[in-house]
Tab-separated table of C-alpha atoms and ligand atoms in Angstrom:
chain	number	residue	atom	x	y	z
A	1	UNK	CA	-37.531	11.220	-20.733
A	2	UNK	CA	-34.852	9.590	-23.588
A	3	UNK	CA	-33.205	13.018	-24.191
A	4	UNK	CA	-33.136	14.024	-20.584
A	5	UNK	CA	-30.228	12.168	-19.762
A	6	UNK	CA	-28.319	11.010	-23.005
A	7	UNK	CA	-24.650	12.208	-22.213
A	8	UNK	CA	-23.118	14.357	-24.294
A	9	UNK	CA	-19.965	13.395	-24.067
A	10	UNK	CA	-19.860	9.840	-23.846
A	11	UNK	CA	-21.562	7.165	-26.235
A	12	UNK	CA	-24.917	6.319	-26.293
A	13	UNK	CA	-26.928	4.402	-28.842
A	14	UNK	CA	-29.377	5.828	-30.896
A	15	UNK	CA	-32.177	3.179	-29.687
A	16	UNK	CA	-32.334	0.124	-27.795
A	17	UNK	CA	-30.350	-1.606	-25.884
A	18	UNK	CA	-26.401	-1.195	-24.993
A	19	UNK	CA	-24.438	-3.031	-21.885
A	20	UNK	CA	-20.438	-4.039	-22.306
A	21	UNK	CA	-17.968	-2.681	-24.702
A	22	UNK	CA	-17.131	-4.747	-27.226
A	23	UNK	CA	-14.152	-5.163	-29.967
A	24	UNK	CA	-12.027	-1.867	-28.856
A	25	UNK	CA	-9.713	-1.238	-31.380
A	26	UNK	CA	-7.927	1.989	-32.908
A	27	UNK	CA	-7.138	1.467	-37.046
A	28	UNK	CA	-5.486	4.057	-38.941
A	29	UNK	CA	-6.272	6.810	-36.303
A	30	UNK	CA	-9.927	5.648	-35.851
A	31	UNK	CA	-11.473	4.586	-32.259
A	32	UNK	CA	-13.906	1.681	-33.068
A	33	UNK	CA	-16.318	0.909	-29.790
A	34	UNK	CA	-18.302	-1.986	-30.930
A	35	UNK	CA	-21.307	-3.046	-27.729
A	36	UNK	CA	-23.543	-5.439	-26.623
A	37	UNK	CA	-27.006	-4.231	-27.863
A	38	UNK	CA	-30.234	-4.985	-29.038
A	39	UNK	CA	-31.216	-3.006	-31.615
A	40	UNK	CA	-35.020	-3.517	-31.324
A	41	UNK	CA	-35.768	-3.602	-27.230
A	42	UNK	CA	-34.312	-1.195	-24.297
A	43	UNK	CA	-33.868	-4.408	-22.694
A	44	UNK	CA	-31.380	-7.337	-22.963
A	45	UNK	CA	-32.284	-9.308	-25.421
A	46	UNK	CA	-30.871	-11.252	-28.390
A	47	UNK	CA	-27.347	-9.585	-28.337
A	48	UNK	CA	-25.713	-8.100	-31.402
A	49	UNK	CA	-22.956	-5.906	-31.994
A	50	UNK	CA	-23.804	-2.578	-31.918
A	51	UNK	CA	-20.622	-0.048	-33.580
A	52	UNK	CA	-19.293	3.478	-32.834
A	53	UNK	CA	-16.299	5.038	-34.278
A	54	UNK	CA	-14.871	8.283	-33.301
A	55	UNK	CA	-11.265	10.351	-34.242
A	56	UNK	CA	-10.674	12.039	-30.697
A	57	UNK	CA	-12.755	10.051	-28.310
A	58	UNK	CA	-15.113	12.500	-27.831
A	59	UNK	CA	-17.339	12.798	-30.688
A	60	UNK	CA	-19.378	9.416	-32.037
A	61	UNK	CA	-20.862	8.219	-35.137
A	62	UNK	CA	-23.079	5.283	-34.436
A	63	UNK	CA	-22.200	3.153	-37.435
A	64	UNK	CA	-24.832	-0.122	-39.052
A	65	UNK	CA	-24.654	-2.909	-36.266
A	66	UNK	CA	-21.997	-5.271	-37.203
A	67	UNK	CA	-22.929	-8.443	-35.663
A	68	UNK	CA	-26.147	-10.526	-36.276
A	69	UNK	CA	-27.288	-13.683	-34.057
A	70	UNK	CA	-27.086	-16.659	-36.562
A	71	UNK	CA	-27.212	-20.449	-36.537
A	72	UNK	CA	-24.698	-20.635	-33.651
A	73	UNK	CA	-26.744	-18.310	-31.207
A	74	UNK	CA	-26.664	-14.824	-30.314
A	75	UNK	CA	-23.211	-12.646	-30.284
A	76	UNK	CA	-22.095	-11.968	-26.307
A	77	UNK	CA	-18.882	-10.126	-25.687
A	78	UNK	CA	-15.339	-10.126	-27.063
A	79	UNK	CA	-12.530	-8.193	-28.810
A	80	UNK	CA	-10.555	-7.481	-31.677
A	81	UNK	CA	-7.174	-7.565	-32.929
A	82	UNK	CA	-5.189	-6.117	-36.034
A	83	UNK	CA	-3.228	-8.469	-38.330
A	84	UNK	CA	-1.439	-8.196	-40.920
A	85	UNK	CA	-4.435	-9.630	-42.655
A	86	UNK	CA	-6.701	-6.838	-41.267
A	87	UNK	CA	-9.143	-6.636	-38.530
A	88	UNK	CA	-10.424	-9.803	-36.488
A	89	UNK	CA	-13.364	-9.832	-34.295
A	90	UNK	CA	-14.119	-12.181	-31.757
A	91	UNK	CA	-16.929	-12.968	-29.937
A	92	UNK	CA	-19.276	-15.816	-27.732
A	93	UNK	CA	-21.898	-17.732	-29.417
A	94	UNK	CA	-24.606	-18.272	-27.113
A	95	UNK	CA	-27.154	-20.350	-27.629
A	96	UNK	CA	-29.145	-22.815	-25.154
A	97	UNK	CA	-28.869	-26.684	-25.012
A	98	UNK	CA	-32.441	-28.660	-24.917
A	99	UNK	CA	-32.681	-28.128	-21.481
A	100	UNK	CA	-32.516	-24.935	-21.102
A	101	UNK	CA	-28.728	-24.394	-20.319
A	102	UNK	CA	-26.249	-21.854	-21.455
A	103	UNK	CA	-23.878	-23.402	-24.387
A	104	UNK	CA	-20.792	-20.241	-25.382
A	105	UNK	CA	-18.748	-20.837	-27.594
A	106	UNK	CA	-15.379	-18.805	-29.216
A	107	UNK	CA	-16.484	-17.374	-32.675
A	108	UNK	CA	-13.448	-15.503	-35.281
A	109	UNK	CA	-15.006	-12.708	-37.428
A	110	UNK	CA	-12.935	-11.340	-40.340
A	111	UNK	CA	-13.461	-7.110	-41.144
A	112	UNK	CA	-13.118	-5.839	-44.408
A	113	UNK	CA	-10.528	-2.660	-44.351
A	114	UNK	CA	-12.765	-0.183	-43.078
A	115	UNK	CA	-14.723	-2.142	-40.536
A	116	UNK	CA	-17.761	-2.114	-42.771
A	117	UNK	CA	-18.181	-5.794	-43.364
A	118	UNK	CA	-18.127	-8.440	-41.039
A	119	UNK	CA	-17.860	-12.232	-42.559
A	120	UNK	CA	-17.622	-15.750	-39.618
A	121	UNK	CA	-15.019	-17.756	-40.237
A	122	UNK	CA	-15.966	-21.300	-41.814
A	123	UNK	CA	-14.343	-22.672	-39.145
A	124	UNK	CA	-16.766	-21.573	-36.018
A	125	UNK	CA	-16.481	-22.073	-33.307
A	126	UNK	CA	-12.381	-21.692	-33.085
A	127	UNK	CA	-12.927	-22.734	-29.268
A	128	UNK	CA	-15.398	-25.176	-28.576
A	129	UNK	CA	-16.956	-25.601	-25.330
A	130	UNK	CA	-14.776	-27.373	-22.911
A	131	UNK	CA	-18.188	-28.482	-20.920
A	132	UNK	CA	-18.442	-25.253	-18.420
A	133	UNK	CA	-22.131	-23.181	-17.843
A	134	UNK	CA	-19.820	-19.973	-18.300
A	135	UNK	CA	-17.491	-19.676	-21.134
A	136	UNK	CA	-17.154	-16.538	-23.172
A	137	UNK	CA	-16.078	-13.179	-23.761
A	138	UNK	CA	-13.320	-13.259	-25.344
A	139	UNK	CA	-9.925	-10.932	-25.395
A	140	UNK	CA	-7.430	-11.606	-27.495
A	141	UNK	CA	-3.954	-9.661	-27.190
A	142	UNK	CA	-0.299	-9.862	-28.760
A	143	UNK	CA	2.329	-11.461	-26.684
A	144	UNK	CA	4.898	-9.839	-28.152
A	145	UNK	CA	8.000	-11.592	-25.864
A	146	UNK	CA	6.482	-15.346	-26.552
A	147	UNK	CA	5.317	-14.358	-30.096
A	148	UNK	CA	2.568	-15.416	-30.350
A	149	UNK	CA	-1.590	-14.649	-29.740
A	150	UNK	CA	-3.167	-15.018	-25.763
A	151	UNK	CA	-6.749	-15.350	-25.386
A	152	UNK	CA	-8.832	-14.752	-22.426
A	153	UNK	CA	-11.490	-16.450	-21.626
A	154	UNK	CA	-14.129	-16.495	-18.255
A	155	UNK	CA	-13.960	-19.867	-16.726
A	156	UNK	CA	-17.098	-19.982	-14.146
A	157	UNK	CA	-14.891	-17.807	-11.484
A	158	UNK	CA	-11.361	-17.765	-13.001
A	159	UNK	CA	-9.950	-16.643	-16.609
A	160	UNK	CA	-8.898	-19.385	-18.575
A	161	UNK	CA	-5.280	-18.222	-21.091
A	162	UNK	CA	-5.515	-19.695	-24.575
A	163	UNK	CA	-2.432	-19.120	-26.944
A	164	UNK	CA	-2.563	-19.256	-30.988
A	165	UNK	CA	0.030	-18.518	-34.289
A	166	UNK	CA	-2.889	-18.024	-36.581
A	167	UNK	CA	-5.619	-16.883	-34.435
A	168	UNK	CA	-7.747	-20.097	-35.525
A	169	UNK	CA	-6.530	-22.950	-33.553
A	170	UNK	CA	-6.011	-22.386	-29.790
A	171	UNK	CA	-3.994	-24.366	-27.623
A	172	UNK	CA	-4.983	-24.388	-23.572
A	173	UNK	CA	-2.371	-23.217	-21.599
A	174	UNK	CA	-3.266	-22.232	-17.770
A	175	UNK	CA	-5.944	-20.817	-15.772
A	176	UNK	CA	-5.902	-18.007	-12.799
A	177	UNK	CA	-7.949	-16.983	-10.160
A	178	UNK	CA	-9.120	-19.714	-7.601
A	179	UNK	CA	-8.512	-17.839	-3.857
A	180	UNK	CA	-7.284	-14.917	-5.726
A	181	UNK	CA	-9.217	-11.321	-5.426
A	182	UNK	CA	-12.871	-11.483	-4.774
A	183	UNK	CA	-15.368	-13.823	-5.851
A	184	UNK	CA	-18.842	-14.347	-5.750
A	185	UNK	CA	-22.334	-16.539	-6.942
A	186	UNK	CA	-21.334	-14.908	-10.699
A	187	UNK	CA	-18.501	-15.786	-13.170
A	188	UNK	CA	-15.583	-13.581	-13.464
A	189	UNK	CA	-17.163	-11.873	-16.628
A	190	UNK	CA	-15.142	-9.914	-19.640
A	191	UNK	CA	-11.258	-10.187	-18.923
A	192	UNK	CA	-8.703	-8.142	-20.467
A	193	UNK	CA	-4.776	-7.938	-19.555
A	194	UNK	CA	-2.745	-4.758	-20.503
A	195	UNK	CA	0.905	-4.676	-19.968
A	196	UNK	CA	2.234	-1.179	-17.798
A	197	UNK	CA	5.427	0.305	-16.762
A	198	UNK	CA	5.360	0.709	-13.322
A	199	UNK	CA	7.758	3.818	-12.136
A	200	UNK	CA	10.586	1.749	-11.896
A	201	UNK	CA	10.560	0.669	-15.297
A	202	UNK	CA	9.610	-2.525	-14.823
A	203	UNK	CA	6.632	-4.080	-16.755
A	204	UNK	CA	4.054	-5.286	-14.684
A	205	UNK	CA	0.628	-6.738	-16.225
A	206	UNK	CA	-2.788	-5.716	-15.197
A	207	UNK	CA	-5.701	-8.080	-15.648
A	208	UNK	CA	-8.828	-7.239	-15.679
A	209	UNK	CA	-11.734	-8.677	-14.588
A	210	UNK	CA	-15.828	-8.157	-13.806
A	211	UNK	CA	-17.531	-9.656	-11.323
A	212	UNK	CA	-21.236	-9.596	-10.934
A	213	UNK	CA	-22.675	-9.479	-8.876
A	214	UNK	CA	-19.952	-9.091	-5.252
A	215	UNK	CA	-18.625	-6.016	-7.000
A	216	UNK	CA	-16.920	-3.248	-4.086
A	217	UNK	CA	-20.288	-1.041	-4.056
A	218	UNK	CA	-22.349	-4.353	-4.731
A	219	UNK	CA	-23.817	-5.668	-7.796
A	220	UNK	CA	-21.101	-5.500	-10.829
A	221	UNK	CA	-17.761	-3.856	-10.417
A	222	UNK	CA	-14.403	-4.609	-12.106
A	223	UNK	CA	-11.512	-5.330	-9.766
A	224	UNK	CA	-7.661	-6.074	-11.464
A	225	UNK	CA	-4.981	-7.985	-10.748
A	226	UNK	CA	-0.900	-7.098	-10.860
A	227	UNK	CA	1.291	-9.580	-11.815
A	228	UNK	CA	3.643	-11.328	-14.330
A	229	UNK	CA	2.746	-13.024	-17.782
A	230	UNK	CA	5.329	-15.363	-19.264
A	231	UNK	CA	3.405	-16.058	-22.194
A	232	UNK	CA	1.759	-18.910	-20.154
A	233	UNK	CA	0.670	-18.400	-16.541
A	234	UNK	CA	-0.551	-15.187	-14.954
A	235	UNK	CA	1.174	-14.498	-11.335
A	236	UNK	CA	-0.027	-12.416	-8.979
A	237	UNK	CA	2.301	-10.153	-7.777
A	238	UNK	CA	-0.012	-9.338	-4.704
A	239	UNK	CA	-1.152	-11.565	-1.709
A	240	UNK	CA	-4.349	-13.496	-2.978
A	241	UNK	CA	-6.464	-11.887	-0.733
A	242	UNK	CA	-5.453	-7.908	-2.183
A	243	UNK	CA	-8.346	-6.637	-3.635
A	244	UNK	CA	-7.977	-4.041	-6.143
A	245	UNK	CA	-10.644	-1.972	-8.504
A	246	UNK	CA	-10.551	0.061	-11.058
A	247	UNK	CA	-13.764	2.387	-9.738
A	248	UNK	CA	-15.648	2.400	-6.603
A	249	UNK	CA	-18.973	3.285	-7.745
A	250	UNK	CA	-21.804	1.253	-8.281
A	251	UNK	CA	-21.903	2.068	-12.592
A	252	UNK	CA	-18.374	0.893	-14.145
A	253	UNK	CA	-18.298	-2.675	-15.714
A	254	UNK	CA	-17.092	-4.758	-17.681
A	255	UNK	CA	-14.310	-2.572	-18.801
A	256	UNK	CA	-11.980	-3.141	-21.732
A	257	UNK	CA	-9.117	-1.379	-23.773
A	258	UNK	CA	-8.299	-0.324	-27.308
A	259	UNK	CA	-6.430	-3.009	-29.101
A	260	UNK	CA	-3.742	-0.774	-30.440
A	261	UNK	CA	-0.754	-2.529	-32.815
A	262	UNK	CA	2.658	-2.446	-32.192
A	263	UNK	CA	1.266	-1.439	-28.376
A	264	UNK	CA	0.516	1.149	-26.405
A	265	UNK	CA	2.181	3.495	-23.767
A	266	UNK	CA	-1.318	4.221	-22.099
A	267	UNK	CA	-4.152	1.740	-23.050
A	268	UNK	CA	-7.126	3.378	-22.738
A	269	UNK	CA	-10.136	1.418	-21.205
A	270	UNK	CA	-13.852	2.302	-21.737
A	271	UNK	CA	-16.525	0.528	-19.185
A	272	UNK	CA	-20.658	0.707	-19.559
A	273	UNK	CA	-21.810	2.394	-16.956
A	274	UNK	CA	-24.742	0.571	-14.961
A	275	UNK	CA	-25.087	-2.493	-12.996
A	276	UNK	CA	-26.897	-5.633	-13.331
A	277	UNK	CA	-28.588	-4.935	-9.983
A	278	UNK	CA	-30.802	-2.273	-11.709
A	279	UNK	CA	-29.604	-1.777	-15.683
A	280	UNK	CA	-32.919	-3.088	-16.945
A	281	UNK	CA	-34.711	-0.788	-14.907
A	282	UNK	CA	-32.981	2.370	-15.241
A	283	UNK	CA	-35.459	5.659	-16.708
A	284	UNK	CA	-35.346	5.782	-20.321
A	285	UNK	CA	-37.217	6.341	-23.441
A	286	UNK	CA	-35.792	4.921	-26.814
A	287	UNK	CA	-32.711	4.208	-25.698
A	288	UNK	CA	-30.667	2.491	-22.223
A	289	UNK	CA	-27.212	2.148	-21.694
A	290	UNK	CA	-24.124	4.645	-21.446
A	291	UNK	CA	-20.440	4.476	-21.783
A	292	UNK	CA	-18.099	5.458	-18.999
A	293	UNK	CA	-15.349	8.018	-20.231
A	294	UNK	CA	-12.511	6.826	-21.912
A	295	UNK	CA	-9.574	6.824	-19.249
A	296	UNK	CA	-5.782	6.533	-19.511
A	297	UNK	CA	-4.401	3.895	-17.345
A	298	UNK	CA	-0.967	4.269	-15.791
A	299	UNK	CA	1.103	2.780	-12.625
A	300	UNK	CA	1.616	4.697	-9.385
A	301	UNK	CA	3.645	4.023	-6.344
A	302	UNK	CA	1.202	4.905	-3.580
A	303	UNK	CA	1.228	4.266	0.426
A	304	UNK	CA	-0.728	1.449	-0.281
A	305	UNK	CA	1.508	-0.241	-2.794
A	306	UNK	CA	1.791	-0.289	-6.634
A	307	UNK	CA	-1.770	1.000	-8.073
A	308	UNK	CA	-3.659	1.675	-11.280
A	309	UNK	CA	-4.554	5.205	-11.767
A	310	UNK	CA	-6.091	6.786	-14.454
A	311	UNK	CA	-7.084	9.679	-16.440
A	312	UNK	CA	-9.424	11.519	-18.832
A	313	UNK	CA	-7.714	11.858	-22.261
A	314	UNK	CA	-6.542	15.284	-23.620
A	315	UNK	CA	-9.321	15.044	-26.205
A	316	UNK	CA	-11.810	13.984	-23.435
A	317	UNK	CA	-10.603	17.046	-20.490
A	318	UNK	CA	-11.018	20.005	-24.075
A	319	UNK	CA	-14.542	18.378	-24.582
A	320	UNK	CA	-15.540	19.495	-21.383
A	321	UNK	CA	-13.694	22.786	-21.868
A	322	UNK	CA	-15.377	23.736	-24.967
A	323	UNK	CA	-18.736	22.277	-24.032
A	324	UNK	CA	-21.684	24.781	-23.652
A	325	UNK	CA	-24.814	22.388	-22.715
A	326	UNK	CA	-26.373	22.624	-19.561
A	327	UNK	CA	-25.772	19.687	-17.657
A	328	UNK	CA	-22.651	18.895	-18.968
A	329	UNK	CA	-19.611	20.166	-17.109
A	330	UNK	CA	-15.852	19.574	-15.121
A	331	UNK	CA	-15.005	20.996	-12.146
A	332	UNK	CA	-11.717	20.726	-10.498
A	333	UNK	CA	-10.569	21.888	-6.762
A	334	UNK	CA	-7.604	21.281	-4.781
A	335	UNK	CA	-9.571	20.536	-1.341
A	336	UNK	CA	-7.645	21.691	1.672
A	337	UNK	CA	-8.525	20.295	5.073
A	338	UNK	CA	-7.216	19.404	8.335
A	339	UNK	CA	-7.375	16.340	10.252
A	340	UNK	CA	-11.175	15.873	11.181
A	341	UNK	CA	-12.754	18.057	8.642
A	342	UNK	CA	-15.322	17.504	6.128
A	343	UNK	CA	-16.770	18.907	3.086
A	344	UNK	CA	-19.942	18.037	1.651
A	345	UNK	CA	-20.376	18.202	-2.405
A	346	UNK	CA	-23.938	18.527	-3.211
A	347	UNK	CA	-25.082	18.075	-7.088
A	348	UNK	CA	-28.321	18.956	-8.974
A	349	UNK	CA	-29.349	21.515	-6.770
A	350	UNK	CA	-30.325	19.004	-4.446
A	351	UNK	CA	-30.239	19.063	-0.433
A	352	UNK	CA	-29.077	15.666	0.317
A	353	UNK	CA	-25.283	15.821	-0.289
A	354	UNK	CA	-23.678	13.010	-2.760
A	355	UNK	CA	-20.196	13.382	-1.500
A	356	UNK	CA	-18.267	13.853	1.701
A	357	UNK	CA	-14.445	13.960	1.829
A	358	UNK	CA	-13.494	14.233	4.667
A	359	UNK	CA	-9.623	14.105	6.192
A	360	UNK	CA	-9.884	11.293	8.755
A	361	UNK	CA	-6.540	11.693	10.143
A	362	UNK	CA	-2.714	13.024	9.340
A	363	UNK	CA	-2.357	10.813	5.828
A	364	UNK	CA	-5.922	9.332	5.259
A	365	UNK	CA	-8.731	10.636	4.031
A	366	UNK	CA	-12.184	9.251	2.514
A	367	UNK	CA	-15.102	9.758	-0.217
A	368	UNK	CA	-18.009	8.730	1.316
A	369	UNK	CA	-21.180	8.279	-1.684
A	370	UNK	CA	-24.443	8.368	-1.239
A	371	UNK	CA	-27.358	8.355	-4.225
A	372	UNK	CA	-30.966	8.191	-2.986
A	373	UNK	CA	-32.878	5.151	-3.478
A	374	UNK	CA	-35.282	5.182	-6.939
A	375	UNK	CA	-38.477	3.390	-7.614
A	376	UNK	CA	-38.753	0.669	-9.197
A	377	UNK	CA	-34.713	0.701	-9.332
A	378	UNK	CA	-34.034	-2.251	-7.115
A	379	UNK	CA	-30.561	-1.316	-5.173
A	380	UNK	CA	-30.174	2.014	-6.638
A	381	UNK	CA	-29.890	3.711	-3.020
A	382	UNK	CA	-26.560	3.610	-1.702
A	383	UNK	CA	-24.314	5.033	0.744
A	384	UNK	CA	-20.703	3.983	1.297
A	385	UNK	CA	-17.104	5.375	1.949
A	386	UNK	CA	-13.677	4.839	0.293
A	387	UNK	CA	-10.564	5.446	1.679
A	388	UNK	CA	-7.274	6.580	0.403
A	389	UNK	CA	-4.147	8.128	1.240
A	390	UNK	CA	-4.789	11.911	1.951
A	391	UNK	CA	-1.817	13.682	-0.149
A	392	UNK	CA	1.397	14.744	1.230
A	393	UNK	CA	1.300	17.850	0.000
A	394	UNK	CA	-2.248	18.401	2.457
A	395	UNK	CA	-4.546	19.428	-0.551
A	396	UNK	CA	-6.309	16.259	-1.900
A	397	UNK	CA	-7.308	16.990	-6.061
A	398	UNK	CA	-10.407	16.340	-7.005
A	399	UNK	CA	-12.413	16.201	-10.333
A	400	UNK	CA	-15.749	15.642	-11.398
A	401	UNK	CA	-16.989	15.136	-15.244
A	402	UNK	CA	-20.693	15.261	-15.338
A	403	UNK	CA	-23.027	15.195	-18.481
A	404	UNK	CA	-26.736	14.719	-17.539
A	405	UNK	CA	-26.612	12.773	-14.655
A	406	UNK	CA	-23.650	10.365	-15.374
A	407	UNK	CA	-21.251	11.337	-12.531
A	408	UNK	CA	-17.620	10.055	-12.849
A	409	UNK	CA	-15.384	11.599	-9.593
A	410	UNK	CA	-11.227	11.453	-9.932
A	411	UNK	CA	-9.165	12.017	-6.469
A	412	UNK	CA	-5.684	12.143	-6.151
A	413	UNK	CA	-4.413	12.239	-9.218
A	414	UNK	CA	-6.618	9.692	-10.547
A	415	UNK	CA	-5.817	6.927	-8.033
A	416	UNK	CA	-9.672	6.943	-6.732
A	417	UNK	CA	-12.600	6.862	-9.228
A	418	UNK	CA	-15.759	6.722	-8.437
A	419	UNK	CA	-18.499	6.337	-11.402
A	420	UNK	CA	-22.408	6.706	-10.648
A	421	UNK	CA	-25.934	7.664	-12.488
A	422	UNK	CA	-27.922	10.077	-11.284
A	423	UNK	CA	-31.719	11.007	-12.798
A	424	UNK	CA	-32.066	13.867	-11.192
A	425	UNK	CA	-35.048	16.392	-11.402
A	426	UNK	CA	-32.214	19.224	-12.615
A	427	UNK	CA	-29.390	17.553	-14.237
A	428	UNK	CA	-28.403	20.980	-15.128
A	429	UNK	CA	-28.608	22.739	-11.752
A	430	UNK	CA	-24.823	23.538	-10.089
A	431	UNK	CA	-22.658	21.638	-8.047
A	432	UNK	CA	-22.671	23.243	-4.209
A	433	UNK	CA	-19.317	22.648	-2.012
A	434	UNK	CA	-20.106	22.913	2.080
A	435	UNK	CA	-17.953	22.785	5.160
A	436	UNK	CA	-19.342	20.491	6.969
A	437	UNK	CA	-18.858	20.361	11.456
A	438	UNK	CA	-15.343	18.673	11.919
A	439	UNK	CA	-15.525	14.905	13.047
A	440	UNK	CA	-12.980	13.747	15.621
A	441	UNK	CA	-9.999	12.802	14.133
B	501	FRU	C1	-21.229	-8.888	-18.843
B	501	FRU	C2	-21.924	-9.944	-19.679
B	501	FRU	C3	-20.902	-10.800	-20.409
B	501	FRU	C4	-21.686	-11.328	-21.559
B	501	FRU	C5	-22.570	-10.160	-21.908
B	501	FRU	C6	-23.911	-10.537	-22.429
B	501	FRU	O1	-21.997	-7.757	-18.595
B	501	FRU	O2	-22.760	-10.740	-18.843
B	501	FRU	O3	-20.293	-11.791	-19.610
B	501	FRU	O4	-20.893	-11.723	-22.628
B	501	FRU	O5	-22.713	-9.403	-20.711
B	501	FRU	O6	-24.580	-9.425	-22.929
């Protein structure tokens, strides 16, 4: 059962226990992933940081866990940034007060050069607890026009902005997010902001943010915001009702990107793939808990308005070319249809199809998803459709990366991405395309 449906091209620990991404960060050519995980159960328990490093994004080396719980409680999510003193970490210290609540905390972690050795600050926490149930996972970034360190922080439902010159002493400066996007029963978990050039040239800032559960396909799912940053408040460019997410399917959370200095053209964002609803339930063996595919974000101008799109790597799209394993494959196709017609993608050699695009009318179109309920899996079964803007051009692209089971879909260049497991009798059997009758347009 363990083997059956570790990816091959995307992380996986050894054993135990993996849920979000942790401390992204690329030194001297070098991808670190660090991860929630507990190295001694398949299911959450006391977190530490688990650590992968890889040189193209493609192949991993699962390095010593970095992060042990200690005196101020176990190590939830967080970041990392490069200085000119080297590599900081940082991460939430949860523990539980003497009745039982959550207490989180802000924790600094100095790296030695080569990320080998991890040492807390004397100072911890650097962010005490300003007396809210939810208060962690931290992202630090560089504000390079204000000069000076941002961190993010979940407040309950919003993301609290701290700002710092040494990375030690933080100074509140606004929060975001009441009546904006969606919100739920569950904190706005693991923020992270990212700067973009949208097609006119104009930078426009992306945050980031889980929600779990009240995600699109239920459960977790990460939605973003775009706005401006002025070093101090984060404004939404968008009415605050837009909802917008970075994946559609039910297995893409908590996402975060590479910490990369001096900046990045195209941050690259990594997300676990699960969902609370189920992640402590899903079939394993040794290990539970995957990593999405690294993906490339960028702006688009779309019918819809300014968008996030994104895309494998060129590392990631020759991993699949070169890769021989059963069960592990990409398949693109330019899907032609007119108004009213359908065509239903059926994976594993199964009967039940998985996808149906279908054209709905002139210039929309929609990728309905549908997984088969699971035992013991509670809200595993789904079926759902997203829309989008059916190309100009008529022919809507379409991509799917699967490696045992782990389906990730890309449509339209990237603008639609839809991310669910599968454990599926054959992960290796072929993908089957079908016309399907026309629907009234
Ligand atoms: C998100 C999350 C974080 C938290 C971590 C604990 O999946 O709930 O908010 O830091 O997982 O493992």
């Amino acid at each position: 059962m363990t083997e059956t449906y570790r990816p091959h091209l995307h992380f996986s620990p050894r054993r135990g226990w993996m849920n979000d991404p942790n401390g992204m960060i690329r030194v001297d050519g070098i991808w670190h992933l660090f991860y929630q995980h507990d190295p001694d159960s398949t299911v959450h328990g006391p977190m530490h940081w688990g650590h992968g490093t890889s040189s193209d994004l493609v192949n991993w080396t699962e390095q010593p866990v970095a992060l042990y719980p200690n005196a101020l409680g176990t190590c939830f999510s967080g970041s990392a940034v490069e200085t000119d003193v080297g590599v900081k970490l940082f991460y939430t210290a949860h523990s539980r007060t003497a009745d039982g609540e959550d207490y989180q905390v802000q924790c600094l972690v100095h790296a030695n050069d080569d990320l080998s050795n991890f040492e807390s600050d004397a100072s911890n926490p650097v962010l005490p607890n300003p007396g809210l149930a939810a208060f962690r996972d931290p992202k630090v970034i560089w504000h390079q026009a204000s000069g000076k360190w941002v961190m993010l922080v979940t407040e309950g439902q919003c993301v609290g902005f701290y700002g710092s010159s040494n990375l030690r002493d933080w100074t509140y400066l606004s929060s975001f997010g009441e009546a904006h996007g969606r919100h739920s029963g569950g904190p706005w978990e693991c923020p992270d902001m990212v700067p973009l050039a949208a097609p006119n040239g104009e930078t426009v800032w992306v945050l980031i943010i889980g929600l779990n559960p009240g995600g699109y396909a239920q459960g977790s799912g990460t939605q973003y915001f775009l706005g401006s940053f002025d070093g101090t408040h984060f404004t939404n460019a968008n009415p605050p009702q837009t909802e917008l997410w970075l994946d559609y399917g039910r297995d893409y959370y908590a996402a975060q990107t590479f910490f990369e200095r001096g900046g990045t053209k195209t941050p690259t964002a990594i997300a676990w793939a699960s969902n609370w609803l189920y992640a402590r339930q899903t079939k394993t063996g040794a290990f539970r808990g995957v990593m999405s595919l690294p993906r490339e974000l960028r702006l688009v101008g779309t019918p819809d308005g300014l968008r996030v799109a994104a895309s494998a790597p060129a590392s990631v799209e020759a991993g699949f070319e070169g890769q021989g394993a059963p069960g592990t494959y990409r398949l693109d196709r330019r899907i032609t249809l007119a108004p009213g017609e359908q065509l239903a993608i059926h994976l594993f050699g199964e009967d039940q199809p998985h996808f149906i695009v279908s054209r709905t009318s002139g210039n929309r179109g929609s990728i309905r998803t549908m997984r088969q309920p699971v035992d013991g899996m509670d809200g595993f079964g789904h079926d759902y459709a997203v829309d989008l803007p059916w190309p100009g051009t008529g022919a809507l692209d379409l991509t799917l990366f699967i490696d045992r089971g782990l389906v990730e879909l890309s449509a339209a260049d990237g603008l639609i991405w839809i991310t669910n497991l599968f454990f599926p009798a054959h992960p290796e059997a072929a993908v089957v395309m079908r016309s399907l009758e026309a629907i009234d347009a």
